[in-house]
PDB file of C-alpha atoms in Angstrom:
ATOM      1  CA  UNK T   1      -3.233  -2.486  -6.858  1.00 46.00           C
ATOM      2  CA  UNK T   2      -6.346  -4.085  -5.185  1.00 48.00           C
ATOM      3  CA  UNK T   3      -6.531  -6.054  -1.981  1.00 46.00           C
ATOM      4  CA  UNK T   4      -7.622  -9.581  -2.763  1.00 48.00           C
ATOM      5  CA  UNK T   5     -11.220 -10.261  -1.680  1.00 52.00           C
ATOM      6  CA  UNK T   6     -13.768 -12.814  -2.926  1.00 52.00           C
ATOM      7  CA  UNK T   7     -16.159 -11.435  -5.495  1.00 64.00           C
ATOM      8  CA  UNK T   8     -19.156 -11.402  -3.086  1.00 74.00           C
ATOM      9  CA  UNK T   9     -17.055  -9.696  -0.370  1.00 79.00           C
ATOM     10  CA  UNK T  10     -15.813  -7.061  -2.845  1.00 86.00           C
ATOM     11  CA  UNK T  11     -19.384  -6.301  -3.979  1.00 90.00           C
ATOM     12  CA  UNK T  12     -20.435  -5.786  -0.415  1.00 93.00           C
ATOM     13  CA  UNK T  13     -17.666  -3.282   0.203  1.00 94.00           C
ATOM     14  CA  UNK T  14     -18.430  -1.545  -3.044  1.00 96.00           C
ATOM     15  CA  UNK T  15     -22.149  -1.158  -1.926  1.00 96.00           C
ATOM     16  CA  UNK T  16     -21.093   0.375   1.461  1.00 97.00           C
ATOM     17  CA  UNK T  17     -18.876   2.847  -0.411  1.00 97.00           C
ATOM     18  CA  UNK T  18     -21.454   3.863  -2.867  1.00 98.00           C
ATOM     19  CA  UNK T  19     -23.817   4.492   0.056  1.00 97.00           C
ATOM     20  CA  UNK T  20     -21.610   7.315   1.129  1.00 97.00           C
ATOM     21  CA  UNK T  21     -21.566   9.013  -2.152  1.00 98.00           C
ATOM     22  CA  UNK T  22     -24.479  11.229  -3.476  1.00 98.00           C
ATOM     23  CA  UNK T  23     -25.630  10.747  -6.949  1.00 97.00           C
ATOM     24  CA  UNK T  24     -23.922  12.718  -9.754  1.00 97.00           C
ATOM     25  CA  UNK T  25     -20.626  13.133  -7.693  1.00 98.00           C
ATOM     26  CA  UNK T  26     -17.217  13.514  -9.215  1.00 98.00           C
ATOM     27  CA  UNK T  27     -15.253  10.329  -8.026  1.00 98.00           C
ATOM     28  CA  UNK T  28     -11.708   9.433  -8.157  1.00 98.00           C
ATOM     29  CA  UNK T  29     -10.810   5.708  -7.454  1.00 98.00           C
ATOM     30  CA  UNK T  30      -7.282   5.197  -6.572  1.00 97.00           C
ATOM     31  CA  UNK T  31      -6.117   1.612  -7.090  1.00 94.00           C
ATOM     32  CA  UNK T  32      -9.285   1.149  -9.186  1.00 95.00           C
ATOM     33  CA  UNK T  33      -8.381  -2.438 -10.561  1.00 94.00           C
ATOM     34  CA  UNK T  34     -10.585  -3.423 -13.478  1.00 95.00           C
ATOM     35  CA  UNK T  35     -12.956  -0.451 -12.714  1.00 96.00           C
ATOM     36  CA  UNK T  36     -15.702  -2.534 -11.220  1.00 95.00           C
ATOM     37  CA  UNK T  37     -16.728   0.265  -8.576  1.00 97.00           C
ATOM     38  CA  UNK T  38     -16.328   3.044 -10.965  1.00 98.00           C
ATOM     39  CA  UNK T  39     -18.640   1.216 -13.457  1.00 97.00           C
ATOM     40  CA  UNK T  40     -21.272   0.911 -10.790  1.00 97.00           C
ATOM     41  CA  UNK T  41     -20.930   4.461  -9.739  1.00 98.00           C
ATOM     42  CA  UNK T  42     -21.373   5.653 -13.436  1.00 98.00           C
ATOM     43  CA  UNK T  43     -24.243   3.326 -14.346  1.00 98.00           C
ATOM     44  CA  UNK T  44     -26.223   3.302 -11.143  1.00 97.00           C
ATOM     45  CA  UNK T  45     -25.593   6.740  -9.704  1.00 97.00           C
ATOM     46  CA  UNK T  46     -24.583   9.064 -12.695  1.00 98.00           C
ATOM     47  CA  UNK T  47     -21.198   9.711 -11.192  1.00 98.00           C
ATOM     48  CA  UNK T  48     -18.413  11.342 -13.226  1.00 98.00           C
ATOM     49  CA  UNK T  49     -15.513   8.923 -12.762  1.00 98.00           C
ATOM     50  CA  UNK T  50     -11.769   8.614 -13.064  1.00 98.00           C
ATOM     51  CA  UNK T  51      -9.489   5.819 -12.077  1.00 98.00           C
ATOM     52  CA  UNK T  52      -5.888   5.513 -11.155  1.00 97.00           C
ATOM     53  CA  UNK T  53      -4.095   2.124 -11.446  1.00 96.00           C
ATOM     54  CA  UNK T  54      -0.623   0.654 -11.567  1.00 93.00           C
ATOM     55  CA  UNK T  55      -1.138  -2.833 -12.949  1.00 95.00           C
ATOM     56  CA  UNK T  56      -1.139  -2.653 -16.885  1.00 96.00           C
ATOM     57  CA  UNK T  57      -3.626  -5.672 -17.225  1.00 96.00           C
ATOM     58  CA  UNK T  58      -6.089  -4.001 -14.860  1.00 96.00           C
ATOM     59  CA  UNK T  59      -5.764  -0.787 -16.783  1.00 97.00           C
ATOM     60  CA  UNK T  60      -6.519  -2.465 -20.057  1.00 97.00           C
ATOM     61  CA  UNK T  61      -9.557  -4.305 -18.375  1.00 97.00           C
ATOM     62  CA  UNK T  62     -10.960  -1.044 -16.925  1.00 97.00           C
ATOM     63  CA  UNK T  63     -10.622   0.769 -20.253  1.00 97.00           C
ATOM     64  CA  UNK T  64     -12.417  -2.092 -22.080  1.00 97.00           C
ATOM     65  CA  UNK T  65     -15.319  -1.154 -19.754  1.00 96.00           C
ATOM     66  CA  UNK T  66     -15.178   2.445 -20.725  1.00 97.00           C
ATOM     67  CA  UNK T  67     -13.610   3.631 -17.587  1.00 97.00           C
ATOM     68  CA  UNK T  68     -11.076   6.458 -17.935  1.00 97.00           C
ATOM     69  CA  UNK T  69      -7.895   5.396 -16.162  1.00 97.00           C
ATOM     70  CA  UNK T  70      -4.518   6.817 -15.608  1.00 96.00           C
ATOM     71  CA  UNK T  71      -1.601   4.359 -15.241  1.00 96.00           C
ATOM     72  CA  UNK T  72       0.242   5.498 -12.225  1.00 94.00           C
ATOM     73  CA  UNK T  73       1.944   4.440  -8.993  1.00 93.00           C
ATOM     74  CA  UNK T  74       0.206   6.016  -5.973  1.00 93.00           C
ATOM     75  CA  UNK T  75       3.588   6.291  -4.205  1.00 90.00           C
ATOM     76  CA  UNK T  76       4.883   8.594  -6.992  1.00 90.00           C
ATOM     77  CA  UNK T  77       2.132  11.180  -6.385  1.00 85.00           C
ATOM     78  CA  UNK T  78      -0.977  12.231  -8.355  1.00 90.00           C
ATOM     79  CA  UNK T  79       0.675  15.140 -10.403  1.00 89.00           C
ATOM     80  CA  UNK T  80      -1.763  14.568 -13.202  1.00 90.00           C
ATOM     81  CA  UNK T  81      -4.753  15.247 -10.904  1.00 95.00           C
ATOM     82  CA  UNK T  82      -5.573  19.030 -10.486  1.00 95.00           C
ATOM     83  CA  UNK T  83      -6.366  20.306  -6.997  1.00 96.00           C
ATOM     84  CA  UNK T  84     -10.013  19.884  -5.838  1.00 95.00           C
ATOM     85  CA  UNK T  85     -11.018  18.195  -9.222  1.00 97.00           C
ATOM     86  CA  UNK T  86     -13.336  15.659  -7.476  1.00 98.00           C
ATOM     87  CA  UNK T  87     -15.882  15.496  -4.685  1.00 98.00           C
ATOM     88  CA  UNK T  88     -14.701  12.101  -3.410  1.00 98.00           C
ATOM     89  CA  UNK T  89     -11.386  10.260  -3.671  1.00 98.00           C
ATOM     90  CA  UNK T  90     -11.800   6.388  -2.837  1.00 98.00           C
ATOM     91  CA  UNK T  91      -9.027   4.192  -1.656  1.00 96.00           C
ATOM     92  CA  UNK T  92     -10.367   0.724  -0.856  1.00 93.00           C
ATOM     93  CA  UNK T  93      -8.277  -1.972   0.826  1.00 88.00           C
ATOM     94  CA  UNK T  94      -5.056  -0.380  -0.676  1.00 87.00           C
ATOM     95  CA  UNK T  95      -3.623   1.934   1.951  1.00 88.00           C
ATOM     96  CA  UNK T  96      -1.741  -0.821   3.743  1.00 83.00           C
ATOM     97  CA  UNK T  97       0.023  -1.692   0.478  1.00 81.00           C
ATOM     98  CA  UNK T  98       1.485   1.715  -0.398  1.00 88.00           C
ATOM     99  CA  UNK T  99       4.949   2.743   0.869  1.00 87.00           C
ATOM    100  CA  UNK T 100       3.910   6.183   2.157  1.00 90.00           C
ATOM    101  CA  UNK T 101       0.339   6.153   3.450  1.00 92.00           C
ATOM    102  CA  UNK T 102       0.509   9.604   4.780  1.00 93.00           C
ATOM    103  CA  UNK T 103       1.544  11.065   1.355  1.00 93.00           C
ATOM    104  CA  UNK T 104      -1.314   9.115  -0.299  1.00 94.00           C
ATOM    105  CA  UNK T 105      -4.036  10.331   2.109  1.00 96.00           C
ATOM    106  CA  UNK T 106      -2.795  13.996   1.749  1.00 96.00           C
ATOM    107  CA  UNK T 107      -2.921  13.607  -1.984  1.00 96.00           C
ATOM    108  CA  UNK T 108      -6.403  12.212  -1.857  1.00 97.00           C
ATOM    109  CA  UNK T 109      -7.564  15.442   0.022  1.00 97.00           C
ATOM    110  CA  UNK T 110      -5.671  17.731  -2.382  1.00 96.00           C
ATOM    111  CA  UNK T 111      -7.401  16.173  -5.303  1.00 97.00           C
ATOM    112  CA  UNK T 112     -10.925  15.812  -3.651  1.00 98.00           C
ATOM    113  CA  UNK T 113     -13.070  17.476  -1.055  1.00 97.00           C
ATOM    114  CA  UNK T 114     -13.492  14.256   0.844  1.00 98.00           C
ATOM    115  CA  UNK T 115     -11.704  10.935   0.975  1.00 98.00           C
ATOM    116  CA  UNK T 116     -13.167   7.399   1.481  1.00 98.00           C
ATOM    117  CA  UNK T 117     -10.670   4.960   2.921  1.00 97.00           C
ATOM    118  CA  UNK T 118     -11.398   1.252   3.570  1.00 95.00           C
ATOM    119  CA  UNK T 119      -8.789  -0.531   5.531  1.00 93.00           C
ATOM    120  CA  UNK T 120      -8.514  -3.960   6.896  1.00 90.00           C
ATOM    121  CA  UNK T 121      -8.445  -4.045  10.701  1.00 91.00           C
ATOM    122  CA  UNK T 122      -5.510  -6.030  12.178  1.00 87.00           C
ATOM    123  CA  UNK T 123      -6.889  -5.562  15.600  1.00 82.00           C
ATOM    124  CA  UNK T 124      -9.758  -8.134  14.897  1.00 80.00           C
ATOM    125  CA  UNK T 125     -10.087 -10.859  17.636  1.00 74.00           C
ATOM    126  CA  UNK T 126      -9.440 -13.747  15.362  1.00 81.00           C
ATOM    127  CA  UNK T 127      -6.095 -12.267  14.244  1.00 77.00           C
ATOM    128  CA  UNK T 128      -5.065 -11.721  17.941  1.00 84.00           C
ATOM    129  CA  UNK T 129      -6.102 -15.201  18.805  1.00 81.00           C
ATOM    130  CA  UNK T 130      -4.050 -16.747  16.032  1.00 80.00           C
ATOM    131  CA  UNK T 131      -0.921 -14.854  17.069  1.00 75.00           C
ATOM    132  CA  UNK T 132      -1.543 -15.867  20.688  1.00 80.00           C
ATOM    133  CA  UNK T 133      -2.298 -19.481  20.054  1.00 83.00           C
ATOM    134  CA  UNK T 134      -0.090 -20.365  17.096  1.00 77.00           C
ATOM    135  CA  UNK T 135       2.762 -17.654  17.439  1.00 77.00           C
ATOM    136  CA  UNK T 136       2.643 -17.165  13.584  1.00 66.00           C
ATOM    137  CA  UNK T 137       1.477 -14.369  11.196  1.00 67.00           C
ATOM    138  CA  UNK T 138      -2.307 -15.047  10.999  1.00 64.00           C
ATOM    139  CA  UNK T 139      -4.274 -16.044   7.887  1.00 68.00           C
ATOM    140  CA  UNK T 140      -7.987 -15.271   7.689  1.00 68.00           C
ATOM    141  CA  UNK T 141     -10.575 -14.797   4.969  1.00 63.00           C
ATOM    142  CA  UNK T 142      -9.790 -11.195   5.120  1.00 64.00           C
ATOM    143  CA  UNK T 143      -6.137 -11.586   5.118  1.00 65.00           C
ATOM    144  CA  UNK T 144      -5.529 -14.657   2.818  1.00 70.00           C
ATOM    145  CA  UNK T 145      -1.775 -14.455   2.657  1.00 66.00           C
ATOM    146  CA  UNK T 146       1.280 -15.964   4.028  1.00 63.00           C
ATOM    147  CA  UNK T 147       4.017 -13.646   5.335  1.00 57.00           C
ATOM    148  CA  UNK T 148       6.218 -14.137   2.440  1.00 62.00           C
ATOM    149  CA  UNK T 149       3.643 -13.362  -0.274  1.00 60.00           C
ATOM    150  CA  UNK T 150       1.469 -10.765   1.262  1.00 59.00           C
ATOM    151  CA  UNK T 151       1.201  -7.377  -0.720  1.00 61.00           C
ATOM    152  CA  UNK T 152       0.595  -5.657   2.659  1.00 60.00           C
ATOM    153  CA  UNK T 153       3.453  -3.413   3.811  1.00 52.00           C
ATOM    154  CA  UNK T 154       1.827  -2.020   6.798  1.00 67.00           C
ATOM    155  CA  UNK T 155      -0.268  -3.541   9.564  1.00 76.00           C
ATOM    156  CA  UNK T 156      -2.817  -1.160  11.214  1.00 85.00           C
ATOM    157  CA  UNK T 157      -5.830  -1.251  13.465  1.00 92.00           C
ATOM    158  CA  UNK T 158      -8.757   1.081  13.568  1.00 95.00           C
ATOM    159  CA  UNK T 159      -7.100   2.826  16.513  1.00 95.00           C
ATOM    160  CA  UNK T 160      -3.835   3.299  14.443  1.00 92.00           C
ATOM    161  CA  UNK T 161      -5.831   4.752  11.522  1.00 94.00           C
ATOM    162  CA  UNK T 162      -7.599   7.186  13.837  1.00 96.00           C
ATOM    163  CA  UNK T 163      -4.195   8.292  15.183  1.00 95.00           C
ATOM    164  CA  UNK T 164      -3.066   8.936  11.562  1.00 94.00           C
ATOM    165  CA  UNK T 165      -5.947  11.253  10.963  1.00 96.00           C
ATOM    166  CA  UNK T 166      -5.056  13.112  14.061  1.00 95.00           C
ATOM    167  CA  UNK T 167      -1.489  13.380  12.995  1.00 94.00           C
ATOM    168  CA  UNK T 168      -2.587  14.765   9.612  1.00 95.00           C
ATOM    169  CA  UNK T 169      -5.172  17.069  11.196  1.00 95.00           C
ATOM    170  CA  UNK T 170      -8.176  15.465   9.396  1.00 97.00           C
ATOM    171  CA  UNK T 171     -11.669  15.146  10.475  1.00 97.00           C
ATOM    172  CA  UNK T 172     -13.413  11.785  10.478  1.00 97.00           C
ATOM    173  CA  UNK T 173     -16.788  12.706   9.086  1.00 97.00           C
ATOM    174  CA  UNK T 174     -18.008   9.166   9.368  1.00 97.00           C
ATOM    175  CA  UNK T 175     -16.547   5.864  10.727  1.00 97.00           C
ATOM    176  CA  UNK T 176     -18.207   2.571   9.821  1.00 97.00           C
ATOM    177  CA  UNK T 177     -16.788  -0.774  11.317  1.00 97.00           C
ATOM    178  CA  UNK T 178     -17.534  -3.668   8.819  1.00 95.00           C
ATOM    179  CA  UNK T 179     -18.416  -7.102   9.951  1.00 94.00           C
ATOM    180  CA  UNK T 180     -19.047  -9.879   7.387  1.00 89.00           C
ATOM    181  CA  UNK T 181     -19.492  -7.278   4.703  1.00 90.00           C
ATOM    182  CA  UNK T 182     -22.176  -5.377   6.814  1.00 93.00           C
ATOM    183  CA  UNK T 183     -21.454  -1.754   8.034  1.00 94.00           C
ATOM    184  CA  UNK T 184     -22.099  -1.546  11.909  1.00 94.00           C
ATOM    185  CA  UNK T 185     -22.526   2.088  12.855  1.00 92.00           C
ATOM    186  CA  UNK T 186     -21.738   2.596  16.536  1.00 91.00           C
ATOM    187  CA  UNK T 187     -20.384  -0.954  16.999  1.00 94.00           C
ATOM    188  CA  UNK T 188     -19.183  -1.541  20.491  1.00 95.00           C
ATOM    189  CA  UNK T 189     -15.619  -2.582  20.777  1.00 95.00           C
ATOM    190  CA  UNK T 190     -15.214  -2.004  17.121  1.00 95.00           C
ATOM    191  CA  UNK T 191     -11.286  -2.365  17.134  1.00 95.00           C
ATOM    192  CA  UNK T 192     -11.822  -5.954  18.488  1.00 94.00           C
ATOM    193  CA  UNK T 193     -14.866  -6.937  16.462  1.00 95.00           C
ATOM    194  CA  UNK T 194     -14.603  -5.307  12.914  1.00 94.00           C
ATOM    195  CA  UNK T 195     -12.762  -7.086  10.179  1.00 92.00           C
ATOM    196  CA  UNK T 196     -12.385  -3.883   8.326  1.00 93.00           C
ATOM    197  CA  UNK T 197     -13.483  -0.269   8.442  1.00 96.00           C
ATOM    198  CA  UNK T 198     -14.610   2.682   6.202  1.00 97.00           C
ATOM    199  CA  UNK T 199     -13.684   6.232   7.105  1.00 97.00           C
ATOM    200  CA  UNK T 200     -15.022   9.381   5.404  1.00 98.00           C
ATOM    201  CA  UNK T 201     -12.407  12.172   5.874  1.00 98.00           C
ATOM    202  CA  UNK T 202     -12.102  15.878   5.220  1.00 97.00           C
ATOM    203  CA  UNK T 203      -9.540  18.568   6.227  1.00 95.00           C
ATOM    204  CA  UNK T 204     -10.118  20.371   9.351  1.00 87.00           C
ATOM    205  CA  UNK T 205      -9.845  23.719   7.541  1.00 72.00           C
ATOM    206  CA  UNK T 206     -12.012  22.611   4.677  1.00 52.00           C
ATOM    207  CA  UNK T 207     -13.616  25.805   3.232  1.00 52.00           C
ATOM    208  CA  UNK T 208     -15.434  24.182   0.357  1.00 50.00           C
ATOM    209  CA  UNK T 209     -19.326  24.027   0.543  1.00 47.00           C
ATOM    210  CA  UNK T 210     -20.204  20.757   2.524  1.00 51.00           C
ATOM    211  CA  UNK T 211     -21.372  17.787   0.470  1.00 54.00           C
ATOM    212  CA  UNK T 212     -24.544  16.118   1.835  1.00 54.00           C
ATOM    213  CA  UNK T 213     -23.950  12.383   2.113  1.00 55.00           C
ATOM    214  CA  UNK T 214     -26.655   9.809   2.627  1.00 58.00           C
ATOM    215  CA  UNK T 215     -27.440   9.070   6.299  1.00 58.00           C
ATOM    216  CA  UNK T 216     -26.987   5.479   7.407  1.00 54.00           C
ATOM    217  CA  UNK T 217     -29.887   3.579   8.905  1.00 51.00           C
ATOM    218  CA  UNK T 218     -28.195   4.113  12.477  1.00 52.00           C
ATOM    219  CA  UNK T 219     -26.393   7.114  13.725  1.00 48.00           C
ATOM    220  CA  UNK T 220     -22.815   6.928  12.683  1.00 45.00           C
ATOM    221  CA  UNK T 221     -21.407   9.970  14.405  1.00 46.00           C
ATOM    222  CA  UNK T 222     -20.714   8.098  17.640  1.00 45.00           C
ATOM    223  CA  UNK T 223     -17.211   6.624  17.320  1.00 47.00           C
ATOM    224  CA  UNK T 224     -16.662   4.035  19.753  1.00 48.00           C
ATOM    225  CA  UNK T 225     -13.862   4.830  22.249  1.00 49.00           C
ATOM    226  CA  UNK T 226     -12.023   1.560  22.365  1.00 58.00           C
ATOM    227  CA  UNK T 227      -8.493   2.805  22.590  1.00 52.00           C
ATOM    228  CA  UNK T 228      -7.840   0.099  25.236  1.00 53.00           C
ATOM    229  CA  UNK T 229      -8.437  -2.796  22.884  1.00 71.00           C
TER     230      UNK T 229
END
């Protein structure tokens, strides 16, 4: 269960995710597809890896690369994953495709100390413009689907995702708006300009020893207050 992105775009997102994870971490990738990201984490960063994937063909492809994969539907829970078994759980471009996003995020933070979630931003200006001008469901390079064949069940903006974290009483450790495959820490009017966004999350009551994650080139602790847009 992977969001459809061109290979070059997927590689850029993978790099941004990898930049948030220290070498040698234990990483769980939910909706891991063919295991592309997990292979890079294992080979380039010495990570201990585990994938979860629903599609049987993708599971076979991942196993052929030496990636351990559990075939499971994220909406059915992660019963096979013990509590706190991982440092990071990753969910990239998949949250909008599951039936119960709240449950999936909660399961991520049961299985791992921190969650890395990448979501498409339906608040992007091109999407708003297409709806305003054409009066139809928009199609962009980031959202290359017609309304009748899209795998997306939910349509959220960066502001919507922040509201979800508040509802679930989660702390946003890092927020990185993404524009043309480049992370833009502290981006002004991010909900209007970002095509997608990465969030690093942890529980408010997290009592586990904090994990040190690499610092971005620019300060990333200033979340732009753009609730009006």
